[in-house]
C-alpha cells in the first residue's frame, strides 16, 4: 500500500505536490483519492495472484480427472473379461477399504485428537 502523508499527494493528478493554492478539504480529498488508488492497485494485484492460483488448481483437477478416467477404464476392461476371480478381488478390496476406514474413524475418535 502507498504510504502517504496528509501534506503530500502523489503526482497522479499532474500536480507538483505543493498545496499552497488548495484548501484543507481539497488536500484531504486528494489524500483520500490517492489512498483509494493504492487500495485499488493492491486489490488488482491480489485478484491476479488468486487467478493464477485457481488456474493451477484447475490444472491439478484436470490431471486428477484424467487419472480417474484411466482407472475407471481399466476397471471396465477388467469387468468385461467376465472372470470371477477379478470380481472376487474387487469385492475383497472394497470390504478391506470399508473395514480400514471404519477402524481409522474409531481409532481417531478414541485418541482424543
PDB file of N, CA and C in Angstrom:
ATOM      1  N   UNK A   1       0.846  -1.181   0.000  1.00  0.00           N
ATOM      2  CA  UNK A   1       0.000   0.000   0.000  1.00  0.00           C
ATOM      3  C   UNK A   1       0.884   1.235   0.000  1.00  0.00           C
ATOM      4  N   UNK A   2       0.382   2.326  -0.509  1.00  0.00           N
ATOM      5  CA  UNK A   2       1.139   3.562  -0.604  1.00  0.00           C
ATOM      6  C   UNK A   2       1.136   4.256   0.743  1.00  0.00           C
ATOM      7  N   UNK A   3       2.304   4.617   1.209  1.00  0.00           N
ATOM      8  CA  UNK A   3       2.387   5.357   2.462  1.00  0.00           C
ATOM      9  C   UNK A   3       2.321   6.841   2.125  1.00  0.00           C
ATOM     10  N   UNK A   4       1.295   7.503   2.594  1.00  0.00           N
ATOM     11  CA  UNK A   4       1.083   8.910   2.270  1.00  0.00           C
ATOM     12  C   UNK A   4       0.971   9.733   3.539  1.00  0.00           C
ATOM     13  N   UNK A   5       1.333  10.963   3.411  1.00  0.00           N
ATOM     14  CA  UNK A   5       1.122  11.914   4.494  1.00  0.00           C
ATOM     15  C   UNK A   5       0.044  12.884   4.043  1.00  0.00           C
ATOM     16  N   UNK A   6      -0.580  13.527   4.985  1.00  0.00           N
ATOM     17  CA  UNK A   6      -1.692  14.413   4.652  1.00  0.00           C
ATOM     18  C   UNK A   6      -1.232  15.638   3.873  1.00  0.00           C
ATOM     19  N   UNK A   7       0.043  16.019   3.940  1.00  0.00           N
ATOM     20  CA  UNK A   7       0.521  17.215   3.241  1.00  0.00           C
ATOM     21  C   UNK A   7       1.137  16.904   1.880  1.00  0.00           C
ATOM     22  N   UNK A   8       1.163  15.662   1.463  1.00  0.00           N
ATOM     23  CA  UNK A   8       1.736  15.337   0.159  1.00  0.00           C
ATOM     24  C   UNK A   8       0.797  14.410  -0.586  1.00  0.00           C
ATOM     25  N   UNK A   9       0.707  14.604  -1.884  1.00  0.00           N
ATOM     26  CA  UNK A   9      -0.120  13.791  -2.747  1.00  0.00           C
ATOM     27  C   UNK A   9       0.751  13.340  -3.899  1.00  0.00           C
ATOM     28  N   UNK A  10       0.656  12.099  -4.299  1.00  0.00           N
ATOM     29  CA  UNK A  10       1.435  11.665  -5.452  1.00  0.00           C
ATOM     30  C   UNK A  10       1.065  12.469  -6.684  1.00  0.00           C
ATOM     31  N   UNK A  11       1.906  12.431  -7.664  1.00  0.00           N
ATOM     32  CA  UNK A  11       1.687  13.245  -8.850  1.00  0.00           C
ATOM     33  C   UNK A  11       0.718  12.593  -9.825  1.00  0.00           C
ATOM     34  N   UNK A  12      -0.208  11.771  -9.329  1.00  0.00           N
ATOM     35  CA  UNK A  12      -1.160  11.134 -10.209  1.00  0.00           C
ATOM     36  C   UNK A  12      -2.138  12.137 -10.798  1.00  0.00           C
ATOM     37  N   UNK A  13      -2.272  13.310 -10.202  1.00  0.00           N
ATOM     38  CA  UNK A  13      -3.169  14.339 -10.723  1.00  0.00           C
ATOM     39  C   UNK A  13      -2.435  15.339 -11.594  1.00  0.00           C
ATOM     40  N   UNK A  14      -1.155  15.110 -11.847  1.00  0.00           N
ATOM     41  CA  UNK A  14      -0.370  16.059 -12.617  1.00  0.00           C
ATOM     42  C   UNK A  14       0.044  17.252 -11.790  1.00  0.00           C
ATOM     43  N   UNK A  15       0.024  17.131 -10.484  1.00  0.00           N
ATOM     44  CA  UNK A  15       0.394  18.223  -9.592  1.00  0.00           C
ATOM     45  C   UNK A  15       1.839  18.049  -9.170  1.00  0.00           C
ATOM     46  N   UNK A  16       2.438  19.109  -8.723  1.00  0.00           N
ATOM     47  CA  UNK A  16       3.827  19.005  -8.283  1.00  0.00           C
ATOM     48  C   UNK A  16       3.920  18.692  -6.794  1.00  0.00           C
ATOM     49  N   UNK A  17       2.809  18.502  -6.126  1.00  0.00           N
ATOM     50  CA  UNK A  17       2.813  18.143  -4.718  1.00  0.00           C
ATOM     51  C   UNK A  17       2.687  19.334  -3.796  1.00  0.00           C
ATOM     52  N   UNK A  18       2.738  20.558  -4.310  1.00  0.00           N
ATOM     53  CA  UNK A  18       2.582  21.726  -3.438  1.00  0.00           C
ATOM     54  C   UNK A  18       1.099  22.036  -3.315  1.00  0.00           C
ATOM     55  N   UNK A  19       0.707  22.411  -2.101  1.00  0.00           N
ATOM     56  CA  UNK A  19      -0.711  22.634  -1.831  1.00  0.00           C
ATOM     57  C   UNK A  19      -0.995  24.084  -1.420  1.00  0.00           C
ATOM     58  N   UNK A  20      -0.192  24.973  -1.876  1.00  0.00           N
ATOM     59  CA  UNK A  20      -0.387  26.359  -1.466  1.00  0.00           C
ATOM     60  C   UNK A  20      -1.719  26.924  -1.892  1.00  0.00           C
ATOM     61  N   UNK A  21      -2.241  26.504  -3.031  1.00  0.00           N
ATOM     62  CA  UNK A  21      -3.479  27.099  -3.540  1.00  0.00           C
ATOM     63  C   UNK A  21      -4.715  26.263  -3.214  1.00  0.00           C
ATOM     64  N   UNK A  22      -4.537  25.115  -2.578  1.00  0.00           N
ATOM     65  CA  UNK A  22      -5.666  24.250  -2.265  1.00  0.00           C
ATOM     66  C   UNK A  22      -6.077  24.413  -0.810  1.00  0.00           C
ATOM     67  N   UNK A  23      -7.364  24.289  -0.574  1.00  0.00           N
ATOM     68  CA  UNK A  23      -7.871  24.360   0.790  1.00  0.00           C
ATOM     69  C   UNK A  23      -7.612  23.026   1.495  1.00  0.00           C
ATOM     70  N   UNK A  24      -7.848  23.043   2.780  1.00  0.00           N
ATOM     71  CA  UNK A  24      -7.645  21.828   3.577  1.00  0.00           C
ATOM     72  C   UNK A  24      -8.548  20.691   3.089  1.00  0.00           C
ATOM     73  N   UNK A  25      -9.799  21.009   2.761  1.00  0.00           N
ATOM     74  CA  UNK A  25     -10.737  19.993   2.283  1.00  0.00           C
ATOM     75  C   UNK A  25     -10.276  19.385   0.961  1.00  0.00           C
ATOM     76  N   UNK A  26      -9.751  20.235   0.073  1.00  0.00           N
ATOM     77  CA  UNK A  26      -9.259  19.714  -1.207  1.00  0.00           C
ATOM     78  C   UNK A  26      -8.050  18.813  -1.004  1.00  0.00           C
ATOM     79  N   UNK A  27      -7.153  19.222  -0.086  1.00  0.00           N
ATOM     80  CA  UNK A  27      -5.987  18.382   0.205  1.00  0.00           C
ATOM     81  C   UNK A  27      -6.418  17.047   0.785  1.00  0.00           C
ATOM     82  N   UNK A  28      -7.402  17.076   1.671  1.00  0.00           N
ATOM     83  CA  UNK A  28      -7.913  15.848   2.263  1.00  0.00           C
ATOM     84  C   UNK A  28      -8.562  14.957   1.204  1.00  0.00           C
ATOM     85  N   UNK A  29      -9.275  15.569   0.274  1.00  0.00           N
ATOM     86  CA  UNK A  29      -9.889  14.821  -0.816  1.00  0.00           C
ATOM     87  C   UNK A  29      -8.814  14.158  -1.679  1.00  0.00           C
ATOM     88  N   UNK A  30      -7.771  14.901  -2.040  1.00  0.00           N
ATOM     89  CA  UNK A  30      -6.673  14.330  -2.824  1.00  0.00           C
ATOM     90  C   UNK A  30      -6.007  13.179  -2.080  1.00  0.00           C
ATOM     91  N   UNK A  31      -5.842  13.337  -0.789  1.00  0.00           N
ATOM     92  CA  UNK A  31      -5.234  12.288   0.022  1.00  0.00           C
ATOM     93  C   UNK A  31      -6.087  11.021  -0.016  1.00  0.00           C
ATOM     94  N   UNK A  32      -7.402  11.165   0.163  1.00  0.00           N
ATOM     95  CA  UNK A  32      -8.301  10.005   0.159  1.00  0.00           C
ATOM     96  C   UNK A  32      -8.356   9.350  -1.224  1.00  0.00           C
ATOM     97  N   UNK A  33      -8.302  10.155  -2.261  1.00  0.00           N
ATOM     98  CA  UNK A  33      -8.288   9.592  -3.615  1.00  0.00           C
ATOM     99  C   UNK A  33      -7.012   8.782  -3.833  1.00  0.00           C
ATOM    100  N   UNK A  34      -5.884   9.292  -3.370  1.00  0.00           N
ATOM    101  CA  UNK A  34      -4.624   8.572  -3.518  1.00  0.00           C
ATOM    102  C   UNK A  34      -4.641   7.267  -2.724  1.00  0.00           C
ATOM    103  N   UNK A  35      -5.220   7.293  -1.534  1.00  0.00           N
ATOM    104  CA  UNK A  35      -5.327   6.063  -0.740  1.00  0.00           C
ATOM    105  C   UNK A  35      -6.222   5.055  -1.457  1.00  0.00           C
ATOM    106  N   UNK A  36      -7.340   5.509  -2.003  1.00  0.00           N
ATOM    107  CA  UNK A  36      -8.230   4.613  -2.736  1.00  0.00           C
ATOM    108  C   UNK A  36      -7.536   4.045  -3.972  1.00  0.00           C
ATOM    109  N   UNK A  37      -6.710   4.850  -4.640  1.00  0.00           N
ATOM    110  CA  UNK A  37      -5.979   4.351  -5.798  1.00  0.00           C
ATOM    111  C   UNK A  37      -5.007   3.247  -5.367  1.00  0.00           C
ATOM    112  N   UNK A  38      -4.333   3.452  -4.245  1.00  0.00           N
ATOM    113  CA  UNK A  38      -3.418   2.429  -3.743  1.00  0.00           C
ATOM    114  C   UNK A  38      -4.147   1.145  -3.396  1.00  0.00           C
ATOM    115  N   UNK A  39      -5.313   1.271  -2.774  1.00  0.00           N
ATOM    116  CA  UNK A  39      -6.112   0.090  -2.445  1.00  0.00           C
ATOM    117  C   UNK A  39      -6.576  -0.629  -3.708  1.00  0.00           C
ATOM    118  N   UNK A  40      -6.963   0.140  -4.715  1.00  0.00           N
ATOM    119  CA  UNK A  40      -7.406  -0.455  -5.967  1.00  0.00           C
ATOM    120  C   UNK A  40      -6.281  -1.231  -6.625  1.00  0.00           C
ATOM    121  N   UNK A  41      -5.086  -0.684  -6.611  1.00  0.00           N
ATOM    122  CA  UNK A  41      -3.928  -1.380  -7.184  1.00  0.00           C
ATOM    123  C   UNK A  41      -3.648  -2.655  -6.401  1.00  0.00           C
ATOM    124  N   UNK A  42      -3.702  -2.583  -5.069  1.00  0.00           N
ATOM    125  CA  UNK A  42      -3.481  -3.776  -4.249  1.00  0.00           C
ATOM    126  C   UNK A  42      -4.538  -4.843  -4.511  1.00  0.00           C
ATOM    127  N   UNK A  43      -5.797  -4.435  -4.658  1.00  0.00           N
ATOM    128  CA  UNK A  43      -6.862  -5.390  -4.947  1.00  0.00           C
ATOM    129  C   UNK A  43      -6.629  -6.043  -6.306  1.00  0.00           C
ATOM    130  N   UNK A  44      -6.226  -5.262  -7.297  1.00  0.00           N
ATOM    131  CA  UNK A  44      -5.935  -5.812  -8.622  1.00  0.00           C
ATOM    132  C   UNK A  44      -4.808  -6.837  -8.572  1.00  0.00           C
ATOM    133  N   UNK A  45      -3.760  -6.529  -7.818  1.00  0.00           N
ATOM    134  CA  UNK A  45      -2.648  -7.480  -7.678  1.00  0.00           C
ATOM    135  C   UNK A  45      -3.112  -8.766  -7.004  1.00  0.00           C
ATOM    136  N   UNK A  46      -3.927  -8.632  -5.976  1.00  0.00           N
ATOM    137  CA  UNK A  46      -4.434  -9.812  -5.265  1.00  0.00           C
ATOM    138  C   UNK A  46      -5.317 -10.661  -6.171  1.00  0.00           C
ATOM    139  N   UNK A  47      -6.141 -10.019  -6.986  1.00  0.00           N
ATOM    140  CA  UNK A  47      -7.007 -10.753  -7.911  1.00  0.00           C
ATOM    141  C   UNK A  47      -6.164 -11.525  -8.918  1.00  0.00           C
ATOM    142  N   UNK A  48      -5.090 -10.903  -9.439  1.00  0.00           N
ATOM    143  CA  UNK A  48      -4.218 -11.602 -10.386  1.00  0.00           C
ATOM    144  C   UNK A  48      -3.564 -12.815  -9.728  1.00  0.00           C
ATOM    145  N   UNK A  49      -3.106 -12.664  -8.477  1.00  0.00           N
ATOM    146  CA  UNK A  49      -2.491 -13.793  -7.767  1.00  0.00           C
ATOM    147  C   UNK A  49      -3.505 -14.921  -7.549  1.00  0.00           C
ATOM    148  N   UNK A  50      -4.726 -14.561  -7.164  1.00  0.00           N
ATOM    149  CA  UNK A  50      -5.756 -15.570  -6.934  1.00  0.00           C
ATOM    150  C   UNK A  50      -6.141 -16.277  -8.233  1.00  0.00           C
ATOM    151  N   UNK A  51      -6.166 -15.536  -9.343  1.00  0.00           N
ATOM    152  CA  UNK A  51      -6.478 -16.158 -10.627  1.00  0.00           C
ATOM    153  C   UNK A  51      -5.412 -17.166 -11.025  1.00  0.00           C
ATOM    154  N   UNK A  52      -4.137 -16.843 -10.784  1.00  0.00           N
ATOM    155  CA  UNK A  52      -3.080 -17.805 -11.117  1.00  0.00           C
ATOM    156  C   UNK A  52      -3.186 -19.039 -10.223  1.00  0.00           C
ATOM    157  N   UNK A  53      -3.543 -18.849  -8.952  1.00  0.00           N
ATOM    158  CA  UNK A  53      -3.732 -19.988  -8.055  1.00  0.00           C
ATOM    159  C   UNK A  53      -4.892 -20.863  -8.528  1.00  0.00           C
ATOM    160  N   UNK A  54      -5.982 -20.244  -8.941  1.00  0.00           N
ATOM    161  CA  UNK A  54      -7.125 -21.002  -9.450  1.00  0.00           C
ATOM    162  C   UNK A  54      -6.776 -21.749 -10.730  1.00  0.00           C
ATOM    163  N   UNK A  55      -5.954 -21.136 -11.591  1.00  0.00           N
ATOM    164  CA  UNK A  55      -5.519 -21.826 -12.804  1.00  0.00           C
ATOM    165  C   UNK A  55      -4.695 -23.062 -12.458  1.00  0.00           C
ATOM    166  N   UNK A  56      -3.811 -22.945 -11.469  1.00  0.00           N
ATOM    167  CA  UNK A  56      -3.006 -24.090 -11.040  1.00  0.00           C
ATOM    168  C   UNK A  56      -3.901 -25.181 -10.462  1.00  0.00           C
ATOM    169  N   UNK A  57      -4.900 -24.791  -9.680  1.00  0.00           N
ATOM    170  CA  UNK A  57      -5.826 -25.776  -9.116  1.00  0.00           C
ATOM    171  C   UNK A  57      -6.610 -26.467 -10.224  1.00  0.00           C
ATOM    172  N   UNK A  58      -7.020 -25.705 -11.241  1.00  0.00           N
ATOM    173  CA  UNK A  58      -7.735 -26.290 -12.374  1.00  0.00           C
ATOM    174  C   UNK A  58      -6.884 -27.323 -13.087  1.00  0.00           C
ATOM    175  N   UNK A  59      -5.587 -27.031 -13.246  1.00  0.00           N
ATOM    176  CA  UNK A  59      -4.685 -27.995 -13.875  1.00  0.00           C
ATOM    177  C   UNK A  59      -4.569 -29.248 -13.023  1.00  0.00           C
ATOM    178  N   UNK A  60      -4.501 -29.084 -11.709  1.00  0.00           N
ATOM    179  CA  UNK A  60      -4.435 -30.234 -10.811  1.00  0.00           C
ATOM    180  C   UNK A  60      -5.690 -31.082 -10.878  1.00  0.00           C
ATOM    181  N   UNK A  61      -6.847 -30.429 -10.918  1.00  0.00           N
ATOM    182  CA  UNK A  61      -8.104 -31.168 -11.027  1.00  0.00           C
ATOM    183  C   UNK A  61      -8.185 -31.906 -12.364  1.00  0.00           C
ATOM    184  N   UNK A  62      -7.684 -31.277 -13.417  1.00  0.00           N
ATOM    185  CA  UNK A  62      -7.708 -31.914 -14.731  1.00  0.00           C
ATOM    186  C   UNK A  62      -6.852 -33.174 -14.740  1.00  0.00           C
ATOM    187  N   UNK A  63      -5.659 -33.110 -14.133  1.00  0.00           N
ATOM    188  CA  UNK A  63      -4.802 -34.298 -14.106  1.00  0.00           C
ATOM    189  C   UNK A  63      -5.428 -35.394 -13.237  1.00  0.00           C
ATOM    190  N   UNK A  64      -6.078 -35.008 -12.145  1.00  0.00           N
ATOM    191  CA  UNK A  64      -6.765 -35.997 -11.303  1.00  0.00           C
ATOM    192  C   UNK A  64      -7.917 -36.631 -12.066  1.00  0.00           C
ATOM    193  N   UNK A  65      -8.638 -35.824 -12.817  1.00  0.00           N
ATOM    194  CA  UNK A  65      -9.753 -36.333 -13.620  1.00  0.00           C
ATOM    195  C   UNK A  65      -9.247 -37.335 -14.646  1.00  0.00           C
ATOM    196  N   UNK A  66      -8.141 -37.006 -15.313  1.00  0.00           N
ATOM    197  CA  UNK A  66      -7.581 -37.918 -16.308  1.00  0.00           C
ATOM    198  C   UNK A  66      -7.145 -39.228 -15.661  1.00  0.00           C
ATOM    199  N   UNK A  67      -6.546 -39.134 -14.476  1.00  0.00           N
ATOM    200  CA  UNK A  67      -6.097 -40.342 -13.785  1.00  0.00           C
ATOM    201  C   UNK A  67      -7.301 -41.222 -13.399  1.00  0.00           C
ATOM    202  N   UNK A  68      -8.362 -40.597 -12.887  1.00  0.00           N
ATOM    203  CA  UNK A  68      -9.554 -41.363 -12.513  1.00  0.00           C
ATOM    204  C   UNK A  68     -10.230 -41.988 -13.732  1.00  0.00           C
ATOM    205  N   UNK A  69     -10.256 -41.263 -14.845  1.00  0.00           N
ATOM    206  CA  UNK A  69     -10.839 -41.829 -16.055  1.00  0.00           C
ATOM    207  C   UNK A  69     -10.049 -43.049 -16.513  1.00  0.00           C
ATOM    208  N   UNK A  70      -8.724 -42.967 -16.425  1.00  0.00           N
ATOM    209  CA  UNK A  70      -7.897 -44.111 -16.798  1.00  0.00           C
ATOM    210  C   UNK A  70      -8.147 -45.300 -15.890  1.00  0.00           C
ATOM    211  N   UNK A  71      -8.285 -45.025 -14.581  1.00  0.00           N
ATOM    212  CA  UNK A  71      -8.550 -46.114 -13.632  1.00  0.00           C
ATOM    213  C   UNK A  71      -9.903 -46.748 -13.899  1.00  0.00           C
ATOM    214  N   UNK A  72     -10.903 -45.926 -14.142  1.00  0.00           N
ATOM    215  CA  UNK A  72     -12.233 -46.469 -14.425  1.00  0.00           C
ATOM    216  C   UNK A  72     -12.246 -47.253 -15.730  1.00  0.00           C
ATOM    217  N   UNK A  73     -11.475 -46.809 -16.706  1.00  0.00           N
ATOM    218  CA  UNK A  73     -11.397 -47.548 -17.965  1.00  0.00           C
ATOM    219  C   UNK A  73     -10.766 -48.916 -17.734  1.00  0.00           C
ATOM    220  N   UNK A  74      -9.719 -48.973 -16.908  1.00  0.00           N
ATOM    221  CA  UNK A  74      -9.086 -50.269 -16.613  1.00  0.00           C
ATOM    222  C   UNK A  74     -10.030 -51.173 -15.823  1.00  0.00           C
ATOM    223  N   UNK A  75     -10.822 -50.587 -14.907  1.00  0.00           N
ATOM    224  CA  UNK A  75     -11.807 -51.388 -14.167  1.00  0.00           C
ATOM    225  C   UNK A  75     -12.863 -51.920 -15.121  1.00  0.00           C
ATOM    226  N   UNK A  76     -13.282 -51.091 -16.069  1.00  0.00           N
ATOM    227  CA  UNK A  76     -14.262 -51.540 -17.061  1.00  0.00           C
ATOM    228  C   UNK A  76     -13.726 -52.695 -17.888  1.00  0.00           C
ATOM    229  N   UNK A  77     -12.449 -52.601 -18.299  1.00  0.00           N
ATOM    230  CA  UNK A  77     -11.842 -53.699 -19.053  1.00  0.00           C
ATOM    231  C   UNK A  77     -11.786 -54.948 -18.194  1.00  0.00           C
ATOM    232  N   UNK A  78     -11.448 -54.792 -16.927  1.00  0.00           N
ATOM    233  CA  UNK A  78     -11.366 -55.936 -16.032  1.00  0.00           C
ATOM    234  C   UNK A  78     -12.738 -56.591 -15.869  1.00  0.00           C
ATOM    235  N   UNK A  79     -13.789 -55.780 -15.744  1.00  0.00           N
ATOM    236  CA  UNK A  79     -15.135 -56.340 -15.581  1.00  0.00           C
ATOM    237  C   UNK A  79     -15.634 -56.980 -16.871  1.00  0.00           C
ATOM    238  N   UNK A  80     -15.164 -56.481 -18.014  1.00  0.00           N
ATOM    239  CA  UNK A  80     -15.586 -57.051 -19.293  1.00  0.00           C
ATOM    240  C   UNK A  80     -14.984 -58.428 -19.548  1.00  0.00           C
ATOM    241  N   UNK A  81     -13.901 -58.768 -18.849  1.00  0.00           N
ATOM    242  CA  UNK A  81     -13.284 -60.076 -19.056  1.00  0.00           C
ATOM    243  C   UNK A  81     -14.148 -61.190 -18.475  1.00  0.00           C
ATOM    244  N   UNK A  82     -15.114 -60.842 -17.649  1.00  0.00           N
ATOM    245  CA  UNK A  82     -16.065 -61.799 -17.064  1.00  0.00           C
ATOM    246  C   UNK A  82     -15.380 -62.905 -16.270  1.00  0.00           C
ATOM    247  N   UNK A  83     -14.305 -62.571 -15.633  1.00  0.00           N
ATOM    248  CA  UNK A  83     -13.620 -63.552 -14.800  1.00  0.00           C
ATOM    249  C   UNK A  83     -14.110 -63.400 -13.369  1.00  0.00           C
ATOM    250  N   UNK A  84     -14.510 -64.507 -12.767  1.00  0.00           N
ATOM    251  CA  UNK A  84     -14.992 -64.485 -11.391  1.00  0.00           C
ATOM    252  C   UNK A  84     -13.883 -64.150 -10.416  1.00  0.00           C
ATOM    253  N   UNK A  85     -12.653 -64.470 -10.772  1.00  0.00           N
ATOM    254  CA  UNK A  85     -11.509 -64.183  -9.901  1.00  0.00           C
ATOM    255  C   UNK A  85     -11.331 -62.672  -9.719  1.00  0.00           C
ATOM    256  N   UNK A  86     -11.456 -61.930 -10.806  1.00  0.00           N
ATOM    257  CA  UNK A  86     -11.301 -60.480 -10.715  1.00  0.00           C
ATOM    258  C   UNK A  86     -12.416 -59.848  -9.882  1.00  0.00           C
ATOM    259  N   UNK A  87     -13.634 -60.347 -10.031  1.00  0.00           N
ATOM    260  CA  UNK A  87     -14.757 -59.818  -9.261  1.00  0.00           C
ATOM    261  C   UNK A  87     -14.548 -60.095  -7.779  1.00  0.00           C
ATOM    262  N   UNK A  88     -14.016 -61.258  -7.448  1.00  0.00           N
ATOM    263  CA  UNK A  88     -13.741 -61.602  -6.054  1.00  0.00           C
ATOM    264  C   UNK A  88     -12.686 -60.659  -5.483  1.00  0.00           C
ATOM    265  N   UNK A  89     -11.636 -60.377  -6.272  1.00  0.00           N
ATOM    266  CA  UNK A  89     -10.613 -59.423  -5.825  1.00  0.00           C
ATOM    267  C   UNK A  89     -11.210 -58.042  -5.583  1.00  0.00           C
ATOM    268  N   UNK A  90     -12.098 -57.643  -6.455  1.00  0.00           N
ATOM    269  CA  UNK A  90     -12.725 -56.322  -6.331  1.00  0.00           C
ATOM    270  C   UNK A  90     -13.564 -56.247  -5.061  1.00  0.00           C
ATOM    271  N   UNK A  91     -14.370 -57.273  -4.789  1.00  0.00           N
ATOM    272  CA  UNK A  91     -15.220 -57.285  -3.592  1.00  0.00           C
ATOM    273  C   UNK A  91     -14.352 -57.294  -2.336  1.00  0.00           C
ATOM    274  N   UNK A  92     -13.289 -58.103  -2.322  1.00  0.00           N
ATOM    275  CA  UNK A  92     -12.395 -58.143  -1.170  1.00  0.00           C
ATOM    276  C   UNK A  92     -11.712 -56.795  -0.943  1.00  0.00           C
ATOM    277  N   UNK A  93     -11.327 -56.142  -2.010  1.00  0.00           N
ATOM    278  CA  UNK A  93     -10.702 -54.824  -1.885  1.00  0.00           C
ATOM    279  C   UNK A  93     -11.678 -53.815  -1.282  1.00  0.00           C
ATOM    280  N   UNK A  94     -12.907 -53.797  -1.756  1.00  0.00           N
ATOM    281  CA  UNK A  94     -13.909 -52.857  -1.241  1.00  0.00           C
ATOM    282  C   UNK A  94     -14.186 -53.142   0.234  1.00  0.00           C
ATOM    283  N   UNK A  95     -14.308 -54.409   0.603  1.00  0.00           N
ATOM    284  CA  UNK A  95     -14.540 -54.763   2.005  1.00  0.00           C
ATOM    285  C   UNK A  95     -13.358 -54.316   2.857  1.00  0.00           C
ATOM    286  N   UNK A  96     -12.139 -54.534   2.369  1.00  0.00           N
ATOM    287  CA  UNK A  96     -10.947 -54.108   3.100  1.00  0.00           C
ATOM    288  C   UNK A  96     -10.945 -52.592   3.310  1.00  0.00           C
ATOM    289  N   UNK A  97     -11.274 -51.841   2.282  1.00  0.00           N
ATOM    290  CA  UNK A  97     -11.286 -50.372   2.393  1.00  0.00           C
ATOM    291  C   UNK A  97     -12.339 -49.930   3.406  1.00  0.00           C
ATOM    292  N   UNK A  98     -13.512 -50.511   3.381  1.00  0.00           N
ATOM    293  CA  UNK A  98     -14.574 -50.124   4.320  1.00  0.00           C
ATOM    294  C   UNK A  98     -14.161 -50.444   5.749  1.00  0.00           C
ATOM    295  N   UNK A  99     -13.596 -51.633   5.976  1.00  0.00           N
ATOM    296  CA  UNK A  99     -13.155 -52.010   7.324  1.00  0.00           C
ATOM    297  C   UNK A  99     -12.022 -51.101   7.786  1.00  0.00           C
ATOM    298  N   UNK A 100     -11.092 -50.798   6.887  1.00  0.00           N
ATOM    299  CA  UNK A 100      -9.979 -49.916   7.247  1.00  0.00           C
ATOM    300  C   UNK A 100     -10.476 -48.522   7.618  1.00  0.00           C
ATOM    301  N   UNK A 101     -11.386 -47.984   6.848  1.00  0.00           N
ATOM    302  CA  UNK A 101     -11.933 -46.655   7.155  1.00  0.00           C
ATOM    303  C   UNK A 101     -12.696 -46.668   8.476  1.00  0.00           C
ATOM    304  N   UNK A 102     -13.460 -47.716   8.728  1.00  0.00           N
ATOM    305  CA  UNK A 102     -14.179 -47.836   9.993  1.00  0.00           C
ATOM    306  C   UNK A 102     -13.189 -47.881  11.159  1.00  0.00           C
ATOM    307  N   UNK A 103     -12.128 -48.665  10.992  1.00  0.00           N
ATOM    308  CA  UNK A 103     -11.104 -48.764  12.037  1.00  0.00           C
ATOM    309  C   UNK A 103     -10.420 -47.413  12.268  1.00  0.00           C
ATOM    310  N   UNK A 104     -10.125 -46.699  11.186  1.00  0.00           N
ATOM    311  CA  UNK A 104      -9.483 -45.388  11.320  1.00  0.00           C
ATOM    312  C   UNK A 104     -10.377 -44.397  12.042  1.00  0.00           C
ATOM    313  N   UNK A 105     -11.672 -44.432  11.749  1.00  0.00           N
ATOM    314  CA  UNK A 105     -12.591 -43.483  12.380  1.00  0.00           C
ATOM    315  C   UNK A 105     -12.741 -43.800  13.858  1.00  0.00           C
ATOM    316  N   UNK A 106     -12.824 -45.053  14.225  1.00  0.00           N
ATOM    317  CA  UNK A 106     -12.956 -45.388  15.641  1.00  0.00           C
ATOM    318  C   UNK A 106     -11.662 -45.152  16.383  1.00  0.00           C
ATOM    319  N   UNK A 107     -10.516 -45.441  15.759  1.00  0.00           N
ATOM    320  CA  UNK A 107      -9.219 -45.206  16.382  1.00  0.00           C
ATOM    321  C   UNK A 107      -8.990 -43.714  16.578  1.00  0.00           C
ATOM    322  N   UNK A 108      -9.336 -42.917  15.593  1.00  0.00           N
ATOM    323  CA  UNK A 108      -9.171 -41.462  15.667  1.00  0.00           C
ATOM    324  C   UNK A 108     -10.076 -40.892  16.750  1.00  0.00           C
ATOM    325  N   UNK A 109     -11.267 -41.440  16.912  1.00  0.00           N
ATOM    326  CA  UNK A 109     -12.199 -40.955  17.923  1.00  0.00           C
ATOM    327  C   UNK A 109     -11.726 -41.260  19.335  1.00  0.00           C
ATOM    328  N   UNK A 110     -10.987 -42.335  19.536  1.00  0.00           N
ATOM    329  CA  UNK A 110     -10.528 -42.711  20.866  1.00  0.00           C
ATOM    330  C   UNK A 110      -9.243 -42.003  21.258  1.00  0.00           C
ATOM    331  N   UNK A 111      -8.490 -41.453  20.274  1.00  0.00           N
ATOM    332  CA  UNK A 111      -7.219 -40.807  20.607  1.00  0.00           C
ATOM    333  C   UNK A 111      -7.432 -39.436  21.222  1.00  0.00           C
ATOM    334  N   UNK A 112      -8.619 -38.862  21.069  1.00  0.00           N
ATOM    335  CA  UNK A 112      -8.916 -37.561  21.662  1.00  0.00           C
ATOM    336  C   UNK A 112      -8.399 -36.401  20.850  1.00  0.00           C
ATOM    337  N   UNK A 113      -7.967 -36.626  19.630  1.00  0.00           N
ATOM    338  CA  UNK A 113      -7.424 -35.551  18.801  1.00  0.00           C
ATOM    339  C   UNK A 113      -8.455 -34.771  18.105  1.00  0.00           C
TER     340      UNK A 113
END
